mmCIF file of C-alpha atoms and ligand atoms in Angstrom:
data_model
loop_
_atom_site.group_PDB
_atom_site.id
_atom_site.type_symbol
_atom_site.label_atom_id
_atom_site.label_comp_id
_atom_site.label_asym_id
_atom_site.label_seq_id
_atom_site.Cartn_x
_atom_site.Cartn_y
_atom_site.Cartn_z
ATOM 1 C CA MET A 15 -20.669 6.847 4.251
ATOM 2 C CA LEU A 16 -18.891 3.535 3.647
ATOM 3 C CA TYR A 17 -15.541 3.845 1.885
ATOM 4 C CA ASP A 18 -12.104 2.235 1.681
ATOM 5 C CA LEU A 19 -8.997 4.065 0.464
ATOM 6 C CA HIS A 20 -6.461 1.202 0.664
ATOM 7 C CA MET A 21 -6.976 -2.260 -0.877
ATOM 8 C CA HIS A 22 -5.066 -4.854 -2.901
ATOM 9 C CA SER A 23 -5.990 -7.162 -5.779
ATOM 10 C CA ASN A 24 -4.096 -9.956 -7.506
ATOM 11 C CA ALA A 25 -2.423 -7.318 -9.678
ATOM 12 C CA SER A 26 0.019 -7.287 -6.716
ATOM 13 C CA ASP A 27 -0.166 -9.451 -3.582
ATOM 14 C CA GLY A 28 -3.926 -9.550 -3.059
ATOM 15 C CA VAL A 29 -5.953 -12.663 -3.727
ATOM 16 C CA LEU A 30 -9.064 -11.390 -5.525
ATOM 17 C CA SER A 31 -9.076 -10.160 -9.093
ATOM 18 C CA PRO A 32 -9.731 -6.395 -9.332
ATOM 19 C CA GLY A 33 -13.257 -7.096 -10.554
ATOM 20 C CA ALA A 34 -14.017 -9.566 -7.750
ATOM 21 C CA LEU A 35 -12.695 -7.079 -5.182
ATOM 22 C CA ILE A 36 -15.056 -4.383 -6.458
ATOM 23 C CA ASP A 37 -17.956 -6.846 -6.422
ATOM 24 C CA LEU A 38 -17.206 -7.702 -2.788
ATOM 25 C CA CYS A 39 -17.146 -3.978 -1.923
ATOM 26 C CA ALA A 40 -20.431 -3.396 -3.746
ATOM 27 C CA ASP A 41 -22.035 -6.344 -1.908
ATOM 28 C CA LYS A 42 -20.945 -4.775 1.380
ATOM 29 C CA GLY A 43 -22.523 -1.446 0.437
ATOM 30 C CA ILE A 44 -19.218 0.420 0.167
ATOM 31 C CA GLN A 45 -19.705 3.548 -1.930
ATOM 32 C CA VAL A 46 -16.179 4.898 -2.494
ATOM 33 C CA VAL A 47 -13.334 2.483 -3.264
ATOM 34 C CA ALA A 48 -9.662 2.873 -4.087
ATOM 35 C CA LEU A 49 -7.461 0.142 -5.541
ATOM 36 C CA THR A 50 -3.889 0.567 -4.291
ATOM 37 C CA ASP A 51 -1.765 -2.322 -5.508
ATOM 38 C CA HIS A 52 1.961 -2.346 -4.768
ATOM 39 C CA ASP A 53 3.938 -0.483 -7.451
ATOM 40 C CA THR A 54 1.559 -1.229 -10.314
ATOM 41 C CA LEU A 55 -1.382 0.255 -12.213
ATOM 42 C CA ALA A 56 -2.247 -3.056 -13.850
ATOM 43 C CA GLY A 57 -5.515 -3.694 -11.988
ATOM 44 C CA LEU A 58 -7.053 -0.245 -12.367
ATOM 45 C CA ALA A 59 -8.848 -0.597 -15.707
ATOM 46 C CA GLU A 60 -10.703 -3.766 -14.680
ATOM 47 C CA ALA A 61 -11.568 -2.346 -11.254
ATOM 48 C CA ARG A 62 -12.910 0.864 -12.804
ATOM 49 C CA ARG A 63 -15.092 -1.060 -15.264
ATOM 50 C CA ASN A 64 -16.717 -3.035 -12.441
ATOM 51 C CA ALA A 65 -17.024 0.020 -10.208
ATOM 52 C CA VAL A 66 -18.841 1.932 -12.948
ATOM 53 C CA SER A 67 -21.193 -0.958 -13.636
ATOM 54 C CA ARG A 68 -21.959 -1.403 -9.907
ATOM 55 C CA GLY A 69 -22.397 2.364 -9.328
ATOM 56 C CA LEU A 70 -19.401 2.855 -7.018
ATOM 57 C CA GLU A 71 -17.105 5.885 -7.012
ATOM 58 C CA PHE A 72 -13.688 4.572 -8.033
ATOM 59 C CA ILE A 73 -10.346 6.108 -7.033
ATOM 60 C CA PRO A 74 -7.370 4.893 -9.057
ATOM 61 C CA GLY A 75 -4.398 4.440 -6.768
ATOM 62 C CA ALA A 76 -1.171 2.607 -6.051
ATOM 63 C CA GLU A 77 0.975 1.872 -2.989
ATOM 64 C CA PHE A 78 4.523 3.034 -3.750
ATOM 65 C CA THR A 79 7.397 1.318 -1.989
ATOM 66 C CA CYS A 80 10.162 3.791 -1.066
ATOM 67 C CA LEU A 81 13.276 4.043 1.059
ATOM 68 C CA TRP A 82 13.749 6.669 3.754
ATOM 69 C CA ARG A 83 17.020 6.579 5.702
ATOM 70 C CA ARG A 84 17.399 2.883 4.781
ATOM 71 C CA GLN A 85 13.900 2.156 6.038
ATOM 72 C CA VAL A 86 11.194 0.847 3.695
ATOM 73 C CA LEU A 87 8.068 3.027 3.684
ATOM 74 C CA HIS A 88 4.794 2.767 1.797
ATOM 75 C CA ILE A 89 3.245 5.885 0.269
ATOM 76 C CA LEU A 90 -0.177 5.699 -1.335
ATOM 77 C CA GLY A 91 -0.948 7.698 -4.452
ATOM 78 C CA LEU A 92 -4.701 8.322 -4.701
ATOM 79 C CA ASN A 93 -6.634 9.811 -7.619
ATOM 80 C CA LEU A 94 -3.801 9.062 -10.034
ATOM 81 C CA ASP A 95 -4.015 9.725 -13.749
ATOM 82 C CA GLU A 96 -3.023 6.284 -15.074
ATOM 83 C CA GLN A 97 -2.279 7.758 -18.497
ATOM 84 C CA ASN A 98 0.443 10.043 -17.139
ATOM 85 C CA PRO A 99 3.605 9.111 -19.115
ATOM 86 C CA ASP A 100 6.036 9.723 -16.226
ATOM 87 C CA LEU A 101 3.966 7.567 -13.898
ATOM 88 C CA GLN A 102 3.691 4.827 -16.501
ATOM 89 C CA ALA A 103 7.445 4.895 -17.119
ATOM 90 C CA TYR A 104 8.100 4.719 -13.383
ATOM 91 C CA MET A 105 5.781 1.735 -12.918
ATOM 92 C CA HIS A 106 7.232 0.034 -15.971
ATOM 93 C CA ALA A 107 10.752 0.328 -14.547
ATOM 94 C CA LEU A 108 9.552 -1.143 -11.260
ATOM 95 C CA VAL A 109 8.528 -4.427 -12.856
ATOM 96 C CA ALA A 110 12.189 -4.982 -13.722
ATOM 97 C CA VAL A 111 13.306 -3.829 -10.262
ATOM 98 C CA ARG A 112 10.973 -6.360 -8.612
ATOM 99 C CA GLU A 113 12.062 -9.121 -10.979
ATOM 100 C CA LYS A 114 15.738 -8.527 -10.183
ATOM 101 C CA ARG A 115 14.947 -8.430 -6.494
ATOM 102 C CA ALA A 116 13.012 -11.719 -6.760
ATOM 103 C CA GLU A 117 16.101 -13.372 -8.217
ATOM 104 C CA LYS A 118 18.137 -12.132 -5.276
ATOM 105 C CA ILE A 119 15.521 -13.302 -2.758
ATOM 106 C CA ALA A 120 15.559 -16.753 -4.367
ATOM 107 C CA GLU A 121 19.362 -16.865 -4.349
ATOM 108 C CA ARG A 122 19.405 -16.127 -0.629
ATOM 109 C CA LEU A 123 16.640 -18.632 0.175
ATOM 110 C CA ILE A 124 18.469 -21.326 -1.777
ATOM 111 C CA LYS A 125 21.630 -20.617 0.239
ATOM 112 C CA LYS A 126 19.472 -21.234 3.329
ATOM 113 C CA GLY A 127 18.642 -24.711 2.011
ATOM 114 C CA VAL A 128 15.404 -23.978 0.146
ATOM 115 C CA SER A 129 15.017 -25.919 -3.103
ATOM 116 C CA ALA A 130 16.287 -24.386 -6.327
ATOM 117 C CA ASP A 131 12.856 -24.171 -7.958
ATOM 118 C CA ILE A 132 11.569 -21.627 -5.423
ATOM 119 C CA LEU A 133 11.771 -18.730 -7.916
ATOM 120 C CA ASP A 134 9.767 -20.590 -10.546
ATOM 121 C CA GLN A 135 7.194 -21.498 -7.910
ATOM 122 C CA ALA A 136 6.887 -17.914 -6.691
ATOM 123 C CA ARG A 137 6.623 -16.685 -10.289
ATOM 124 C CA GLY A 138 3.932 -19.265 -10.974
ATOM 125 C CA ILE A 139 1.942 -18.027 -7.970
ATOM 126 C CA ALA A 140 2.423 -14.374 -8.950
ATOM 127 C CA GLY A 141 1.183 -15.073 -12.487
ATOM 128 C CA ASP A 142 0.848 -11.737 -14.255
ATOM 129 C CA ALA A 143 1.322 -9.752 -11.041
ATOM 130 C CA SER A 144 4.652 -8.121 -10.306
ATOM 131 C CA ILE A 145 6.384 -10.316 -7.813
ATOM 132 C CA CYS A 146 6.140 -9.544 -4.070
ATOM 133 C CA ARG A 147 7.361 -11.288 -0.922
ATOM 134 C CA PRO A 148 3.915 -12.828 -0.194
ATOM 135 C CA HIS A 149 4.286 -14.828 -3.434
ATOM 136 C CA PHE A 150 7.454 -16.301 -1.956
ATOM 137 C CA ALA A 151 5.578 -16.933 1.308
ATOM 138 C CA LYS A 152 3.000 -18.981 -0.601
ATOM 139 C CA ALA A 153 5.733 -20.855 -2.474
ATOM 140 C CA LEU A 154 7.430 -21.710 0.847
ATOM 141 C CA ILE A 155 4.129 -23.013 2.242
ATOM 142 C CA LYS A 156 3.436 -25.040 -0.907
ATOM 143 C CA SER A 157 6.883 -26.646 -0.728
ATOM 144 C CA GLY A 158 6.365 -27.541 2.919
ATOM 145 C CA TYR A 159 9.050 -25.287 4.441
ATOM 146 C CA VAL A 160 6.538 -23.450 6.637
ATOM 147 C CA SER A 161 2.882 -23.870 7.485
ATOM 148 C CA SER A 162 1.681 -20.256 7.360
ATOM 149 C CA ALA A 163 2.451 -16.864 5.833
ATOM 150 C CA LYS A 164 3.291 -15.597 9.297
ATOM 151 C CA ALA A 165 5.880 -18.343 9.718
ATOM 152 C CA ALA A 166 7.270 -17.623 6.250
ATOM 153 C CA PHE A 167 7.863 -13.983 7.248
ATOM 154 C CA ASP A 168 9.089 -14.854 10.748
ATOM 155 C CA VAL A 169 11.669 -17.337 9.433
ATOM 156 C CA TYR A 170 12.567 -16.303 5.887
ATOM 157 C CA LEU A 171 11.105 -13.058 4.583
ATOM 158 C CA GLY A 172 10.431 -10.579 7.386
ATOM 159 C CA GLN A 173 12.497 -7.636 8.536
ATOM 160 C CA GLY A 174 16.130 -8.660 9.050
ATOM 161 C CA LYS A 175 15.647 -12.173 7.623
ATOM 162 C CA VAL A 176 17.499 -13.512 4.540
ATOM 163 C CA GLY A 177 14.634 -12.844 2.160
ATOM 164 C CA ASP A 178 14.214 -9.215 3.252
ATOM 165 C CA VAL A 179 15.987 -7.874 0.179
ATOM 166 C CA LYS A 180 15.843 -4.113 -0.327
ATOM 167 C CA ALA A 181 15.580 -3.002 -3.926
ATOM 168 C CA ASP A 182 16.550 0.372 -5.366
ATOM 169 C CA TRP A 183 13.274 1.944 -4.322
ATOM 170 C CA LEU A 184 12.988 5.690 -4.777
ATOM 171 C CA ASP A 185 13.166 8.146 -1.909
ATOM 172 C CA PRO A 186 9.863 9.586 -0.605
ATOM 173 C CA GLU A 187 10.477 13.044 -2.079
ATOM 174 C CA SER A 188 10.711 11.619 -5.623
ATOM 175 C CA VAL A 189 7.723 9.350 -5.067
ATOM 176 C CA ILE A 190 5.618 12.271 -3.849
ATOM 177 C CA LYS A 191 6.664 14.307 -6.926
ATOM 178 C CA THR A 192 5.720 11.429 -9.225
ATOM 179 C CA ILE A 193 2.309 11.158 -7.532
ATOM 180 C CA HIS A 194 1.704 14.915 -7.758
ATOM 181 C CA GLN A 195 2.745 15.051 -11.410
ATOM 182 C CA ALA A 196 0.093 12.416 -12.090
ATOM 183 C CA GLY A 197 -2.533 14.547 -10.344
ATOM 184 C CA GLY A 198 -2.681 12.391 -7.221
ATOM 185 C CA TYR A 199 -2.604 12.883 -3.476
ATOM 186 C CA ALA A 200 0.326 11.377 -1.555
ATOM 187 C CA VAL A 201 -0.539 9.556 1.679
ATOM 188 C CA LEU A 202 1.843 7.939 4.164
ATOM 189 C CA ALA A 203 0.436 4.431 4.702
ATOM 190 C CA HIS A 204 0.089 2.733 8.117
ATOM 191 C CA PRO A 205 2.684 4.832 10.048
ATOM 192 C CA THR A 206 2.670 2.644 13.155
ATOM 193 C CA LYS A 207 3.671 -0.463 11.193
ATOM 194 C CA TYR A 208 7.311 0.481 10.604
ATOM 195 C CA ASN A 209 8.573 -0.335 14.116
ATOM 196 C CA MET A 210 9.541 3.320 14.605
ATOM 197 C CA THR A 211 9.513 5.256 17.836
ATOM 198 C CA PHE A 212 7.198 8.280 17.891
ATOM 199 C CA THR A 213 10.302 10.481 18.004
ATOM 200 C CA ARG A 214 11.480 9.033 14.708
ATOM 201 C CA LEU A 215 7.959 9.171 13.302
ATOM 202 C CA ARG A 216 7.837 12.904 14.081
ATOM 203 C CA LEU A 217 11.110 13.353 12.180
ATOM 204 C CA LEU A 218 9.604 11.474 9.242
ATOM 205 C CA LEU A 219 6.418 13.555 9.325
ATOM 206 C CA ALA A 220 8.433 16.792 9.429
ATOM 207 C CA GLU A 221 10.357 15.724 6.323
ATOM 208 C CA LEU A 222 7.218 14.524 4.537
ATOM 209 C CA LYS A 223 5.649 17.911 5.256
ATOM 210 C CA ASP A 224 8.638 19.639 3.627
ATOM 211 C CA TRP A 225 8.175 17.378 0.610
ATOM 212 C CA ASN A 226 4.488 18.345 0.342
ATOM 213 C CA CYS A 227 3.031 14.967 1.272
ATOM 214 C CA ASP A 228 -0.726 15.549 1.540
ATOM 215 C CA ALA A 229 -2.082 13.073 4.049
ATOM 216 C CA VAL A 230 -1.331 10.341 6.572
ATOM 217 C CA GLU A 231 -3.372 7.212 7.258
ATOM 218 C CA THR A 232 -4.661 7.418 10.812
ATOM 219 C CA SER A 233 -7.086 4.518 10.762
ATOM 220 C CA TYR A 234 -6.382 0.937 9.669
ATOM 221 C CA PRO A 235 -6.671 -2.518 11.228
ATOM 222 C CA GLY A 236 -4.209 -3.607 13.902
ATOM 223 C CA MET A 237 -3.656 -0.334 15.770
ATOM 224 C CA ASN A 238 -4.325 -0.099 19.471
ATOM 225 C CA PRO A 239 -6.404 2.843 20.779
ATOM 226 C CA ASP A 240 -3.434 4.518 22.524
ATOM 227 C CA GLN A 241 -1.367 4.449 19.342
ATOM 228 C CA ALA A 242 -4.322 5.705 17.334
ATOM 229 C CA ARG A 243 -4.869 8.677 19.647
ATOM 230 C CA GLU A 244 -1.197 9.653 19.733
ATOM 231 C CA LEU A 245 -0.914 9.281 15.970
ATOM 232 C CA LEU A 246 -3.972 11.417 15.245
ATOM 233 C CA LYS A 247 -2.712 14.154 17.593
ATOM 234 C CA THR A 248 0.702 14.183 15.905
ATOM 235 C CA VAL A 249 -0.706 14.126 12.383
ATOM 236 C CA LYS A 250 -3.027 17.049 13.139
ATOM 237 C CA LYS A 251 -0.160 19.027 14.672
ATOM 238 C CA PHE A 252 1.697 18.747 11.359
ATOM 239 C CA ASP A 253 -1.503 19.775 9.576
ATOM 240 C CA PHE A 254 -1.750 16.754 7.287
ATOM 241 C CA LEU A 255 -5.053 15.549 5.915
ATOM 242 C CA VAL A 256 -6.081 12.150 7.301
ATOM 243 C CA SER A 257 -6.964 9.012 5.390
ATOM 244 C CA ALA A 258 -8.253 5.541 6.239
ATOM 245 C CA GLY A 259 -8.381 2.093 4.695
ATOM 246 C CA SER A 260 -8.455 -1.619 5.421
ATOM 247 C CA ASP A 261 -5.271 -2.655 3.531
ATOM 248 C CA PHE A 262 -7.390 -5.606 2.457
ATOM 249 C CA HIS A 263 -5.448 -8.447 0.765
ATOM 250 C CA SER A 264 -7.469 -11.621 1.147
ATOM 251 C CA PRO A 265 -10.751 -13.004 2.514
ATOM 252 C CA GLU A 266 -8.591 -15.660 4.251
ATOM 253 C CA PHE A 267 -7.370 -13.038 6.730
ATOM 254 C CA SER A 268 -10.377 -12.757 8.995
ATOM 255 C CA TRP A 269 -9.030 -9.588 10.643
ATOM 256 C CA THR A 270 -9.350 -7.508 7.488
ATOM 257 C CA ALA A 271 -12.361 -6.879 5.311
ATOM 258 C CA PRO A 272 -13.076 -4.112 2.820
ATOM 259 C CA GLY A 273 -14.402 -1.034 4.595
ATOM 260 C CA ARG A 274 -13.364 -2.301 8.027
ATOM 261 C CA PHE A 275 -11.171 0.046 10.110
ATOM 262 C CA PRO A 276 -11.747 2.251 13.175
ATOM 263 C CA ASN A 277 -14.220 5.059 12.588
ATOM 264 C CA VAL A 278 -12.838 8.464 11.519
ATOM 265 C CA ASP A 279 -14.745 11.764 11.344
ATOM 266 C CA ILE A 280 -15.391 12.707 7.739
ATOM 267 C CA ASP A 281 -14.740 16.425 8.006
ATOM 268 C CA ASP A 282 -12.726 18.852 5.902
ATOM 269 C CA ARG A 283 -9.459 17.379 7.226
ATOM 270 C CA HIS A 284 -10.317 14.006 5.712
ATOM 271 C CA LEU A 285 -8.867 13.281 2.278
ATOM 272 C CA LEU A 286 -12.190 11.697 1.328
ATOM 273 C CA THR A 287 -13.745 15.181 1.368
ATOM 274 C CA LYS A 288 -11.233 16.368 -1.279
ATOM 275 C CA LEU A 289 -11.785 13.247 -3.374
ATOM 276 C CA ILE A 290 -15.549 13.750 -3.340
ATOM 277 C CA VAL A 291 -15.032 17.271 -4.721
ATOM 278 C CA HIS A 292 -13.302 15.680 -7.736
ATOM 279 C CA PHE A 293 -16.243 13.309 -8.311
ATOM 280 C CA ASN A 294 -18.663 16.224 -8.234
ATOM 281 C CA GLU A 295 -16.509 18.226 -10.644
ATOM 282 C CA GLU A 296 -16.379 15.283 -13.043
ATOM 283 C CA ALA A 297 -20.128 14.869 -12.805
ATOM 284 C CA GLY A 298 -20.507 18.596 -13.531
ATOM 285 C CA LEU A 299 -22.196 19.286 -10.215
ATOM 286 C CA SER A 300 -19.991 22.106 -9.026
HETATM 287 P P1 AMP B 403 7.162 -6.553 -0.844
HETATM 288 O O1 AMP B 403 6.526 -5.282 -1.359
HETATM 289 O O2 AMP B 403 7.482 -7.507 -1.929
HETATM 290 O O3 AMP B 403 8.313 -6.272 0.061
HETATM 291 O O4 AMP B 403 6.051 -7.281 0.030
HETATM 292 C C1 AMP B 403 5.490 -6.575 1.109
HETATM 293 C C2 AMP B 403 4.144 -7.183 1.478
HETATM 294 O O5 AMP B 403 4.348 -8.340 2.253
HETATM 295 C C3 AMP B 403 3.306 -6.271 2.356
HETATM 296 O O6 AMP B 403 2.555 -5.387 1.591
HETATM 297 C C4 AMP B 403 2.430 -7.253 3.093
HETATM 298 O O7 AMP B 403 1.300 -7.553 2.304
HETATM 299 C C5 AMP B 403 3.287 -8.484 3.199
HETATM 300 N N1 AMP B 403 3.933 -8.626 4.525
HETATM 301 C C6 AMP B 403 4.942 -7.889 5.024
HETATM 302 N N2 AMP B 403 5.289 -8.312 6.243
HETATM 303 C C7 AMP B 403 4.471 -9.360 6.531
HETATM 304 C C8 AMP B 403 4.343 -10.247 7.652
HETATM 305 N N3 AMP B 403 5.132 -10.134 8.732
HETATM 306 N N4 AMP B 403 3.380 -11.206 7.579
HETATM 307 C C9 AMP B 403 2.594 -11.334 6.502
HETATM 308 N N5 AMP B 403 2.675 -10.529 5.420
HETATM 309 C C10 AMP B 403 3.606 -9.562 5.435
HETATM 310 MN MN1 MN B 404 0.876 -6.256 0.531
HETATM 311 MN MN1 MN B 405 1.770 -1.314 3.012
HETATM 312 MN MN1 MN B 406 -1.178 -2.077 1.413
#
């Protein structure tokens, strides 16, 4: 079965509209798709409409930014009820949090010698999306400060650089509660991408287990086979479900495509199995 449980549209920092993303997935023969934009539900309605018309199973999701021991983590909420008032209020508040953070990012970039219109440029690129660092990366490229997104992160926006501004993100426990209250599953995204040692990752997984996190991504682009093996072993020891996704943002990045990530067994430890049960229930098949 072809599926993808982690993808972005231009409702956050992806390039394709939600509808165009679903069309691309349908063209590739992907049957189960989740949209997981950063801290927003704004793309879900359009994505669902296209998924229904193209005959795909659609999973409404979001990628929640949170802070754990001063470290930024990403937790996916999958199978969310977008109408849930607490979830809506939380997402609504985050638009303001991101806007305030964008002002701070701009302030710091300007102090570094970047031109004063950088915020307006980034806002223009973000359009209706809530503003993310990749919008600043594009603005920096457009203004000729750097020649690539990688350079923008290496010099200005990445971990420890001036533009790496932490906002008042929630802690993982609260994020997981918010996801659960909205009927969703909570999934730790891309655990090997936080520059953590495995010792620290085990500490994180132990805490996430206490907070009833449901699953951990164990397959996504950019992992090496040794990491993947060690991760899967650790995740199974803590008895989490596993999940997988491409983290697709843009067709420009040749190393990611919808549905493309290392193969994972679809057994009863895979979150996909639980999600399929929900589809069948909705269709009145069980
Ligand atoms: P934000 O949520 O505003 O902090 O933006 C985070 C997003 O920036 C991530 O979801 C990635 O899409 C992107 N990103 C983070 N680090 C890098 C990097 N080193 N190079 C390119 N994109 C990055
Ligand atoms: Mn992103
Ligand atoms: Mn992420
Ligand atoms: Mn992502």
